[in-house]
Coordinates of C-alpha atoms in Angstrom, one line a residue:
Chain Q
X1 CA 0.0 0.0 0.0
X2 CA 1.6 3.3 -1.1
X3 CA 1.7 6.2 1.3
X4 CA -0.2 9.3 0.2
X5 CA 3.1 11.1 -0.4
X6 CA 4.5 8.4 -2.7
X7 CA 1.2 8.3 -4.6
X8 CA 1.3 12.0 -5.2
X9 CA 4.9 11.7 -6.4
X10 CA 4.0 8.9 -8.8
X11 CA 1.1 10.9 -10.2
X12 CA 3.2 14.1 -10.5
X13 CA 5.8 12.3 -12.6
X14 CA 3.0 10.7 -14.7
X15 CA 1.6 14.2 -15.3
X16 CA 5.0 15.3 -16.6
X17 CA 5.1 12.3 -18.9
X18 CA 1.6 13.1 -20.2
X19 CA 2.5 16.7 -21.0
X20 CA 5.7 15.5 -22.7
X21 CA 3.8 13.0 -24.8
X22 CA 1.4 15.7 -25.9
X23 CA 4.2 18.1 -26.7
X24 CA 5.9 15.4 -28.8
X25 CA 2.7 14.5 -30.6
X26 CA 2.3 18.2 -31.6
X27 CA 5.9 18.6 -32.6
X28 CA 6.3 15.5 -34.8
X29 CA 5.0 15.4 -38.4
X30 CA 5.7 16.2 -42.0
X31 CA 5.4 20.0 -41.4
X32 CA 8.0 21.1 -38.9
X33 CA 6.9 23.1 -36.0
X34 CA 7.4 26.9 -36.3
X35 CA 5.1 29.0 -34.2
X36 CA 6.0 32.2 -36.2
X37 CA 4.7 30.6 -39.4
X38 CA 1.0 30.9 -40.0
X39 CA 0.7 27.6 -42.0
X40 CA 2.6 25.7 -39.3
X41 CA 0.5 27.2 -36.6
X42 CA -2.7 26.2 -38.4
X43 CA -1.4 22.6 -38.9
X44 CA -0.7 22.4 -35.2
X45 CA -3.9 24.0 -33.9
X46 CA -6.4 22.5 -36.4
X47 CA -4.9 19.1 -37.1
X48 CA -2.2 17.8 -34.7
X49 CA -3.5 19.2 -31.4
X50 CA -7.1 17.9 -31.7
X51 CA -5.8 14.5 -32.8
X52 CA -3.2 14.4 -30.0
X53 CA -5.9 15.3 -27.5
X54 CA -8.3 12.7 -28.9
X55 CA -5.6 10.1 -28.6
X56 CA -4.9 11.3 -25.0
X57 CA -8.5 11.1 -24.1
X58 CA -9.2 7.7 -25.6
X59 CA -6.1 6.2 -24.0
X60 CA -7.2 7.5 -20.6
X61 CA -10.8 6.4 -21.1
X62 CA -9.8 2.9 -22.1
X63 CA -7.3 2.4 -19.3
X64 CA -9.7 3.7 -16.7
X65 CA -12.5 1.6 -18.0
X66 CA -10.2 -1.4 -18.1
X67 CA -9.1 -0.9 -14.5
X68 CA -12.7 -0.6 -13.4
X69 CA -13.8 -3.6 -15.4
X70 CA -11.0 -5.7 -13.8
X71 CA -12.2 -4.8 -10.3
X72 CA -15.9 -5.4 -11.3
X73 CA -15.2 -8.9 -12.7
X74 CA -12.4 -9.5 -10.1
X75 CA -10.3 -10.6 -13.0
X76 CA -6.9 -9.0 -13.8
X77 CA -7.3 -10.2 -17.5
X78 CA -10.6 -8.4 -18.1
X79 CA -10.6 -5.5 -20.6
X80 CA -13.2 -2.8 -21.5
X81 CA -14.5 -4.7 -24.5
X82 CA -15.1 -7.9 -22.6
X83 CA -18.8 -7.1 -22.0
X84 CA -19.5 -6.7 -25.7
X85 CA -19.3 -2.9 -25.9
X86 CA -16.9 -2.7 -28.8
X87 CA -18.8 -5.4 -30.7
X88 CA -22.0 -3.3 -30.4
X89 CA -20.2 -0.2 -31.4
X90 CA -18.7 -1.9 -34.4
X91 CA -22.1 -3.1 -35.6
X92 CA -23.6 0.4 -35.2
X93 CA -20.7 2.2 -36.9
X94 CA -20.3 -0.3 -39.8
X95 CA -24.1 -0.2 -40.5
X96 CA -23.9 3.6 -40.7
X97 CA -20.9 3.3 -43.1
X98 CA -22.7 0.7 -45.2
X99 CA -25.6 3.1 -45.7
X100 CA -23.1 5.9 -46.5
X101 CA -24.1 8.1 -43.6
X102 CA -22.0 11.1 -42.7
X103 CA -19.3 11.0 -40.0
X104 CA -21.4 12.4 -37.2
X105 CA -24.0 9.6 -37.7
X106 CA -21.2 7.0 -37.9
X107 CA -20.2 8.2 -34.4
X108 CA -23.8 8.2 -33.4
X109 CA -24.3 4.7 -34.7
X110 CA -21.2 3.5 -32.7
X111 CA -22.5 5.1 -29.5
X112 CA -26.0 3.7 -29.9
X113 CA -24.5 0.3 -30.7
X114 CA -22.3 0.4 -27.7
X115 CA -25.1 1.4 -25.4
X116 CA -27.4 -1.3 -26.9
X117 CA -24.8 -4.0 -26.3
X118 CA -24.2 -2.7 -22.7
X119 CA -27.9 -2.7 -21.9
X120 CA -28.3 -6.2 -23.3
X121 CA -25.5 -7.6 -21.2
X122 CA -26.6 -5.5 -18.2
X123 CA -30.1 -6.9 -18.5
X124 CA -29.3 -10.5 -19.1
X125 CA -26.1 -10.8 -17.0
X126 CA -27.5 -9.5 -13.7
X127 CA -28.1 -12.3 -11.2
X128 CA -27.7 -12.5 -7.5
X129 CA -24.8 -13.9 -5.6
X130 CA -21.5 -15.4 -6.5
X131 CA -22.4 -16.2 -10.1
X132 CA -22.7 -12.6 -11.1
X133 CA -19.2 -12.2 -12.4
X134 CA -19.2 -15.4 -14.4
X135 CA -22.6 -14.8 -15.8
X136 CA -21.8 -11.2 -16.8
X137 CA -18.6 -12.4 -18.5
X138 CA -20.3 -15.2 -20.4
X139 CA -23.1 -12.9 -21.5
X140 CA -20.6 -10.4 -22.6
X141 CA -18.6 -12.9 -24.6
X142 CA -21.7 -14.3 -26.3
X143 CA -23.0 -10.8 -27.2
X144 CA -19.5 -9.9 -28.6
X145 CA -19.4 -13.0 -30.8
X146 CA -22.9 -12.3 -32.0
X147 CA -21.8 -8.8 -33.0
X148 CA -18.7 -10.3 -34.6
X149 CA -21.0 -12.3 -36.9
X150 CA -23.0 -9.2 -37.9
X151 CA -19.7 -7.3 -38.6
X152 CA -18.5 -10.2 -40.8
X153 CA -21.8 -10.0 -42.7
X154 CA -21.6 -6.3 -43.2
X155 CA -18.0 -6.6 -44.4
X156 CA -19.1 -9.2 -47.0
X157 CA -22.0 -7.1 -48.2
X158 CA -20.1 -3.8 -48.3
X159 CA -19.0 -2.3 -51.6
X160 CA -15.2 -2.4 -52.2
X161 CA -14.8 1.4 -51.8
X162 CA -16.0 1.3 -48.2
X163 CA -14.0 -1.6 -47.0
X164 CA -10.9 0.3 -46.2
X165 CA -12.7 2.8 -44.0
X166 CA -14.5 0.0 -42.2
X167 CA -11.3 -1.9 -41.6
X168 CA -9.6 1.2 -40.2
X169 CA -12.6 1.7 -37.9
X170 CA -12.5 -1.8 -36.7
X171 CA -8.8 -1.6 -36.0
X172 CA -9.1 1.7 -34.3
X173 CA -7.9 4.9 -35.9
X174 CA -7.7 8.5 -34.7
X175 CA -7.5 10.0 -38.2
X176 CA -11.3 10.3 -38.4
X177 CA -11.9 11.5 -34.9
X178 CA -13.7 14.8 -34.6
X179 CA -13.4 17.2 -31.8
X180 CA -11.6 15.8 -28.7
X181 CA -13.5 17.9 -26.1
X182 CA -16.4 15.6 -25.3
X183 CA -14.1 12.6 -24.8
X184 CA -11.8 14.7 -22.5
X185 CA -14.8 16.0 -20.5
X186 CA -16.1 12.5 -20.0
X187 CA -12.7 11.3 -19.0
X188 CA -12.4 14.1 -16.4
X189 CA -15.9 13.5 -15.0
X190 CA -15.3 9.7 -15.0
X191 CA -12.1 9.9 -13.0
X192 CA -13.5 12.5 -10.6
X193 CA -16.5 10.3 -10.0
X194 CA -14.5 7.1 -9.5
X195 CA -11.8 8.5 -7.1
X196 CA -14.0 9.0 -4.0
X197 CA -14.9 5.3 -4.2
X198 CA -11.4 4.1 -4.7
X199 CA -11.0 2.6 -1.3
X200 CA -14.4 1.0 -1.6
X201 CA -13.2 -0.6 -4.8
X202 CA -10.1 -1.9 -3.0
X203 CA -12.4 -3.7 -0.7
X204 CA -14.7 -4.9 -3.5
X205 CA -11.6 -6.4 -5.2
X206 CA -11.3 -8.6 -2.1
X207 CA -14.6 -10.3 -2.8
X208 CA -18.3 -9.5 -2.3
X209 CA -18.7 -11.1 1.1
X210 CA -15.6 -9.3 2.5
X211 CA -16.9 -6.0 1.0
X212 CA -20.3 -6.5 2.5
X213 CA -18.8 -7.3 5.8
X214 CA -16.9 -4.1 5.8
X215 CA -19.9 -2.0 5.0
X216 CA -19.4 -1.4 1.2
X217 CA -22.8 -1.1 -0.6
X218 CA -21.8 -3.8 -3.0
X219 CA -24.8 -3.9 -5.3
X220 CA -24.9 -0.1 -5.7
X221 CA -21.2 0.1 -6.2
X222 CA -21.1 -2.7 -8.8
X223 CA -24.0 -1.2 -10.8
X224 CA -22.2 2.2 -10.7
X225 CA -18.9 0.8 -11.8
X226 CA -20.4 -1.2 -14.6
X227 CA -22.4 1.9 -15.9
X228 CA -19.3 4.1 -15.6
X229 CA -16.9 1.6 -17.3
X230 CA -19.5 1.1 -20.1
X231 CA -20.0 4.8 -20.7
X232 CA -16.2 5.5 -20.7
X233 CA -15.6 2.7 -23.2
X234 CA -18.6 3.8 -25.4
X235 CA -17.2 7.3 -25.6
X236 CA -13.7 6.0 -26.5
X237 CA -15.0 3.6 -29.1
X238 CA -17.2 6.3 -30.6
X239 CA -14.2 8.7 -30.9
X240 CA -11.6 6.3 -32.3
X241 CA -13.0 2.8 -33.0
X242 CA -12.0 -0.3 -31.3
X243 CA -8.4 0.4 -30.2
X244 CA -7.2 -2.8 -28.6
X245 CA -4.9 -3.7 -25.7
X246 CA -4.7 -0.3 -24.1
X247 CA -7.5 -1.1 -21.7
X248 CA -6.1 -4.5 -20.9
X249 CA -2.3 -4.0 -20.8
X250 CA -2.1 -0.5 -19.2
X251 CA -4.1 -1.2 -16.0
X252 CA -2.2 -4.5 -15.7
X253 CA 1.2 -2.9 -16.2
X254 CA 0.3 -0.1 -13.8
X255 CA -0.7 -2.7 -11.2
X256 CA 2.6 -4.4 -11.5
X257 CA 4.4 -1.1 -11.1
X258 CA 2.5 0.6 -8.3
X259 CA 0.4 -2.1 -6.7
X260 CA -3.4 -2.6 -6.6
X261 CA -4.5 0.4 -4.5
X262 CA -7.2 2.0 -6.6
X263 CA -6.5 5.4 -5.1
X264 CA -3.2 5.4 -7.0
X265 CA -4.0 2.8 -9.7
X266 CA -7.0 4.5 -11.2
X267 CA -5.4 7.9 -11.9
X268 CA -2.0 6.4 -12.7
X269 CA -3.5 4.0 -15.3
X270 CA -5.5 6.9 -16.7
X271 CA -2.5 9.0 -17.2
X272 CA -0.4 6.0 -18.4
X273 CA -3.0 5.0 -20.9
X274 CA -3.4 8.6 -22.2
X275 CA 0.4 9.0 -22.6
X276 CA 0.8 5.6 -24.3
X277 CA -1.9 6.1 -26.9
X278 CA -0.7 9.6 -27.6
X279 CA 2.8 8.3 -28.3
X280 CA 1.4 5.3 -30.2
X281 CA -0.7 7.5 -32.5
X282 CA 2.3 9.8 -33.1
X283 CA 4.3 6.7 -34.1
X284 CA 1.4 5.4 -36.2
X285 CA 1.2 8.6 -38.4
X286 CA 4.9 9.2 -38.7
X287 CA 6.6 5.7 -38.9
X288 CA 5.5 5.0 -42.5
X289 CA 4.7 8.6 -43.5
X290 CA 3.0 9.6 -45.7
X291 CA 1.1 6.3 -45.2
X292 CA -0.8 6.5 -41.9
X293 CA -1.2 3.2 -40.0
X294 CA -4.3 2.5 -37.9
X295 CA -3.1 3.1 -34.3
X296 CA -5.1 0.0 -33.1
X297 CA -2.9 -2.3 -35.2
X298 CA 0.1 -0.7 -33.6
X299 CA -1.2 -1.0 -30.0
X300 CA -2.0 -4.6 -30.7
X301 CA 1.5 -5.2 -32.2
X302 CA 3.1 -3.7 -29.0
X303 CA 0.5 -5.2 -26.7
X304 CA 0.4 -8.8 -27.7
X305 CA 4.1 -9.7 -27.1
X306 CA 4.0 -7.5 -23.9
X307 CA 1.0 -9.3 -22.6
X308 CA 2.4 -12.8 -23.5
X309 CA 5.6 -11.8 -21.6
X310 CA 3.6 -10.7 -18.6
X311 CA 1.5 -13.9 -18.7
X312 CA 4.5 -16.2 -18.8
X313 CA 6.6 -14.3 -16.3
X314 CA 6.7 -16.0 -13.0
X315 CA 4.6 -14.3 -10.4
X316 CA 3.4 -11.7 -12.9
X317 CA -0.2 -12.7 -12.3
X318 CA -1.9 -13.7 -9.1
Chain P
X1 CA -29.6 -4.2 31.9
X2 CA -28.3 -3.1 28.5
X3 CA -29.5 -4.6 25.3
X4 CA -27.7 -7.8 24.2
X5 CA -25.1 -7.4 21.5
X6 CA -27.1 -9.7 19.2
X7 CA -30.8 -10.4 19.5
X8 CA -32.9 -12.4 17.1
X9 CA -36.7 -12.6 17.6
X10 CA -39.0 -14.9 15.8
X11 CA -36.4 -15.3 13.1
X12 CA -37.3 -17.4 10.0
X13 CA -34.5 -17.9 7.5
X14 CA -34.9 -19.7 4.2
X15 CA -32.7 -20.2 1.2
X16 CA -34.4 -21.5 -1.9
X17 CA -36.7 -24.2 -0.6
X18 CA -34.6 -25.0 2.4
X19 CA -35.9 -23.8 5.8
X20 CA -32.9 -23.1 8.1
X21 CA -34.7 -21.8 11.2
X22 CA -38.3 -21.0 11.9
X23 CA -39.1 -18.9 15.0
X24 CA -35.6 -18.6 16.3
X25 CA -35.2 -16.5 19.5
X26 CA -31.6 -15.9 20.3
X27 CA -29.6 -13.5 22.4
X28 CA -25.8 -13.1 22.6
X29 CA -24.5 -10.9 25.4
X30 CA -21.2 -9.2 25.8
X31 CA -18.4 -11.6 26.4
X32 CA -20.6 -14.6 25.5
X33 CA -19.5 -17.4 23.1
X34 CA -22.1 -19.3 21.1
X35 CA -21.3 -22.2 18.8
X36 CA -23.5 -23.2 15.9
X37 CA -23.5 -27.0 15.1
X38 CA -25.2 -28.9 12.4
X39 CA -24.7 -31.1 9.4
X40 CA -23.3 -29.9 6.0
X41 CA -25.8 -28.0 4.0
X42 CA -28.2 -27.3 6.9
X43 CA -27.7 -23.6 6.4
X44 CA -25.2 -22.5 9.1
X45 CA -23.5 -20.0 6.8
X46 CA -26.7 -18.5 5.6
X47 CA -27.9 -18.1 9.2
X48 CA -24.6 -16.4 10.1
X49 CA -25.0 -14.1 7.2
X50 CA -28.6 -13.3 8.3
X51 CA -27.3 -12.5 11.8
X52 CA -24.7 -10.2 10.2
X53 CA -27.4 -8.3 8.3
X54 CA -26.3 -9.6 4.9
X55 CA -29.2 -11.9 4.1
X56 CA -32.8 -10.9 4.5
X57 CA -34.9 -13.2 6.8
X58 CA -38.3 -14.3 5.7
X59 CA -39.7 -13.2 9.1
X60 CA -38.6 -11.9 12.4
X61 CA -35.9 -9.3 13.4
X62 CA -32.2 -9.2 14.1
X63 CA -31.0 -6.4 16.4
X64 CA -27.4 -5.5 17.1
X65 CA -26.8 -3.6 20.3
X66 CA -30.5 -2.8 20.4
X67 CA -30.8 -1.5 16.8
X68 CA -32.5 -3.4 14.0
X69 CA -29.8 -4.3 11.4
X70 CA -31.8 -2.7 8.6
X71 CA -31.6 0.6 10.4
X72 CA -27.8 0.5 10.6
X73 CA -25.8 1.8 7.7
X74 CA -23.0 -0.3 6.2
X75 CA -20.3 1.6 8.1
X76 CA -22.0 1.5 11.5
X77 CA -22.8 -2.2 10.9
X78 CA -19.2 -2.9 10.1
X79 CA -17.9 -1.2 13.2
X80 CA -20.3 -3.3 15.3
X81 CA -20.0 -6.8 13.9
X82 CA -17.4 -8.6 11.8
X83 CA -17.9 -11.7 9.7
X84 CA -15.1 -14.1 9.0
X85 CA -16.1 -15.6 5.6
X86 CA -15.9 -19.3 5.0
X87 CA -13.6 -18.8 2.0
X88 CA -10.8 -16.4 1.4
X89 CA -10.4 -15.8 -2.3
X90 CA -7.8 -13.5 -3.8
X91 CA -8.1 -12.2 -7.4
X92 CA -5.2 -9.8 -7.2
X93 CA -1.8 -9.9 -5.6
X94 CA -1.4 -8.2 -2.2
X95 CA 0.8 -8.5 0.8
X96 CA -0.3 -10.0 4.1
X97 CA -0.1 -6.6 5.8
X98 CA -2.2 -4.9 3.1
X99 CA -4.8 -7.7 3.5
X100 CA -5.0 -7.3 7.3
X101 CA -5.3 -3.5 6.8
X102 CA -8.4 -3.9 4.7
X103 CA -10.2 -4.5 8.0
X104 CA -9.6 -0.9 8.9
X105 CA -11.9 0.3 6.1
X106 CA -15.0 1.0 8.2
X107 CA -12.9 3.1 10.6
X108 CA -11.6 5.5 7.9
X109 CA -13.6 8.3 6.4
X110 CA -13.8 8.7 2.6
X111 CA -10.6 10.6 2.0
X112 CA -8.6 9.0 4.8
X113 CA -5.5 6.9 4.1
X114 CA -4.5 4.2 6.5
X115 CA -2.2 5.9 9.1
X116 CA 0.4 4.7 11.6
X117 CA -2.3 3.8 14.1
X118 CA -4.1 1.5 11.6
X119 CA -0.8 -0.1 10.6
X120 CA 0.0 -0.7 14.3
X121 CA -3.4 -2.3 14.8
X122 CA -3.0 -4.5 11.7
X123 CA 0.5 -5.6 12.8
X124 CA -0.7 -6.4 16.3
X125 CA -3.5 -8.5 14.8
X126 CA -0.9 -10.4 12.6
X127 CA 1.3 -10.9 15.6
X128 CA -1.6 -12.3 17.6
X129 CA -1.9 -15.0 14.9
X130 CA 1.8 -15.7 14.7
X131 CA 2.0 -14.0 11.3
X132 CA 4.3 -11.1 12.2
X133 CA 7.2 -12.4 10.1
X134 CA 5.0 -12.9 7.0
X135 CA 3.8 -9.3 6.9
X136 CA 5.5 -8.5 3.5
X137 CA 4.7 -11.9 1.9
X138 CA 2.3 -12.1 -1.0
X139 CA -1.0 -13.7 -0.1
X140 CA -0.8 -15.9 -3.2
X141 CA 2.2 -17.7 -1.6
X142 CA 0.6 -18.6 1.7
X143 CA -0.6 -22.1 2.7
X144 CA -4.3 -22.6 3.2
X145 CA -3.9 -22.4 7.0
X146 CA -1.8 -19.3 6.8
X147 CA -4.3 -17.6 4.5
X148 CA -7.1 -18.5 7.0
X149 CA -5.1 -16.8 9.8
X150 CA -4.6 -13.7 7.7
X151 CA -8.4 -13.6 7.3
X152 CA -8.8 -13.8 11.1
X153 CA -6.2 -11.0 11.5
X154 CA -8.2 -8.8 9.1
X155 CA -11.2 -9.4 11.3
X156 CA -9.3 -8.5 14.5
X157 CA -8.1 -5.3 12.7
X158 CA -11.8 -4.5 12.1
X159 CA -12.2 -4.5 15.9
X160 CA -15.9 -5.5 15.9
X161 CA -17.8 -5.9 19.2
X162 CA -19.4 -9.0 17.8
X163 CA -17.5 -11.6 15.8
X164 CA -19.4 -13.9 13.5
X165 CA -17.0 -16.7 12.5
X166 CA -17.9 -19.1 9.7
X167 CA -15.7 -22.2 10.2
X168 CA -12.8 -20.3 11.9
X169 CA -10.8 -23.5 12.2
X170 CA -10.9 -24.4 8.4
X171 CA -7.4 -25.4 7.2
X172 CA -5.8 -24.9 10.6
X173 CA -3.7 -27.7 12.2
X174 CA -4.3 -28.7 15.8
X175 CA -2.1 -26.2 17.6
X176 CA -3.5 -23.3 15.6
X177 CA -7.1 -24.4 16.2
X178 CA -6.5 -24.2 19.9
X179 CA -4.6 -20.9 19.6
X180 CA -7.4 -19.3 17.6
X181 CA -10.1 -20.5 20.0
X182 CA -8.0 -19.3 23.0
X183 CA -7.6 -15.9 21.2
X184 CA -11.3 -15.5 20.8
X185 CA -11.8 -16.7 24.4
X186 CA -9.5 -13.9 25.6
X187 CA -11.3 -11.3 23.4
X188 CA -14.6 -12.4 25.0
X189 CA -13.2 -12.4 28.6
X190 CA -11.1 -9.3 28.5
X191 CA -12.8 -7.1 25.9
X192 CA -16.3 -8.5 26.3
X193 CA -16.6 -9.2 22.6
X194 CA -19.5 -11.5 21.6
X195 CA -18.5 -14.6 19.6
X196 CA -20.8 -16.6 17.4
X197 CA -19.0 -19.4 15.6
X198 CA -19.8 -22.2 13.2
X199 CA -17.8 -25.3 14.4
X200 CA -17.5 -28.9 13.3
X201 CA -15.8 -30.3 16.3
X202 CA -18.3 -31.1 19.1
X203 CA -15.5 -31.4 21.7
X204 CA -14.0 -28.0 20.8
X205 CA -17.5 -26.5 21.2
X206 CA -17.7 -28.1 24.6
X207 CA -14.4 -26.5 25.6
X208 CA -14.7 -23.1 24.0
X209 CA -18.4 -22.1 23.8
X210 CA -20.7 -21.1 26.6
X211 CA -23.8 -22.1 24.6
X212 CA -24.7 -24.0 21.5
X213 CA -27.3 -23.6 18.8
X214 CA -28.1 -26.9 17.1
X215 CA -29.6 -26.9 13.6
X216 CA -31.3 -30.2 12.8
X217 CA -32.5 -29.2 9.4
X218 CA -36.1 -28.4 8.2
X219 CA -36.2 -25.4 10.5
X220 CA -35.8 -27.4 13.7
X221 CA -33.4 -26.0 16.2
X222 CA -32.4 -26.3 19.8
X223 CA -30.3 -24.1 22.0
X224 CA -28.8 -24.1 25.5
X225 CA -25.7 -24.1 27.6
X226 CA -23.1 -26.5 26.2
X227 CA -23.0 -28.9 29.1
X228 CA -26.7 -29.4 29.1
X229 CA -27.5 -29.2 25.5
X230 CA -25.2 -31.9 24.3
X231 CA -25.6 -35.6 24.9
X232 CA -25.2 -38.8 23.0
X233 CA -28.9 -39.0 21.8
X234 CA -29.0 -35.4 20.7
X235 CA -25.7 -35.5 18.8
X236 CA -26.7 -38.8 17.1
X237 CA -29.8 -37.0 15.9
X238 CA -27.9 -33.9 14.9
X239 CA -25.3 -35.7 12.8
X240 CA -27.3 -38.8 11.8
X241 CA -24.6 -41.0 13.2
X242 CA -24.4 -42.9 16.5
X243 CA -22.1 -41.1 19.1
X244 CA -20.5 -42.3 22.3
X245 CA -19.6 -40.3 25.3
X246 CA -16.2 -41.2 26.9
X247 CA -15.5 -40.9 30.5
X248 CA -12.6 -38.5 31.0
X249 CA -11.2 -38.6 34.5
X250 CA -9.2 -35.5 35.3
X251 CA -10.5 -33.6 32.3
X252 CA -13.1 -30.8 32.7
X253 CA -15.3 -31.9 29.7
X254 CA -16.6 -35.2 28.5
X255 CA -15.4 -36.4 25.1
X256 CA -17.8 -37.4 22.3
X257 CA -16.6 -39.7 19.5
X258 CA -18.4 -41.0 16.5
X259 CA -19.1 -44.8 16.7

């Protein structure tokens, strides 16, 4: 258990890392940064900064949602998409693309799809007692695979010209993200709402009976956590598509580094995820420039070996 | 006279189609130790959870220190009574000390962090269970018996006035069984903590409980002081197996063995 002072120090250094990652994202690109030059200023303000902030927000949203989901399901291997949210969002977004709807309606479709999948899992997966986590997980997995089937169907039916956009959306891509402010606002509100309950979450992670014994309102807390994690994920997916592995690997790595005290873990994972996705997106748009890679493919490429390493490492998982 | 620590009146508890008790009247006073005995699956844990205010009875009331459990908030409830759960399951890594410190949760307000005093209480609880040296060990690397004792240490750190123990001796070897029962005996004598414990060993109940509550199944129960409530015939009925009482010269309690 970290002391309050150590927690503040860790968070302070992560804030420095976050600011540095944003600065790097704004500085790197085909047009070099020169604040005296009008064109350069416009590129930075209109293109790079919003995209960097969108990456920052999405990374934070996914990491926070992942950390919450891992507590909710008492499983260090849970991720924000495990309850079918990304599947639902994919169906919504791809259907909107199939019918050639404008960007704002694609985002809307993704959000509606995410919420629909959440409500479906929420409604079907809620039972009493010790089976809740397993039942939630199974319901989520089934809903996700159902969505996967619909996605496959849409991809088959889609005209050639739309396939590339759909593929990018499915992999997760920040090139199409609009204004970053709603995502940033949701991230701020979500983190501020979760922090007062951080110690309650510590106790909930110890098991339902233990939490009830210690006076934690388990049913209310679980419902709140599930709703919050779902909303955070839905906003992230709406902004950038299904970016994988950030929500799984970042909370997990953060737990290994700073321990499982949610008072430190939640903000640390948020800042870590935000910085990581900002850097990954900078890499994705500069590594093979002028070709832009979908950032989701990059996070998966980094995430998969990292995760396998953690999995096989002795004592890396409880 | 002050209200008993725990009072159940006309309590009816059911789980699914199983009736555990029907019309149970029970009082546990300060410093009193009650053992609950009964066969597997008769509903001992569910009854204990009901007494802890975590399971709704079909009928009747449970009062803690004169207040109905429904009227107590989670925090007040957790300061008053502590439940030792039957299973200690760990999803995430944590040290032994961190696990014992979890018991301090109801004593801290929302923005408090565990302070030096909480750590001292947790360390004392660990020391009382012979775990002082294991404070920094990961709970995933403990044996079953050690993990059980960490659970008991967390309960001690919670400092409840009424301890509800669901199989406190699970996984413990003989010396630790006695040490744990002696520990709760001291808590009852010296700090007037009330103890309700689910036990499987009749002879330990005879030695370490003042009264017993016997659950026969189908809602039938009996209660009384240990020395009077337990005899060969009643135990044979309780466990569905013939029992024999052995004469034990020079020993304060009789010994019951299964035939």
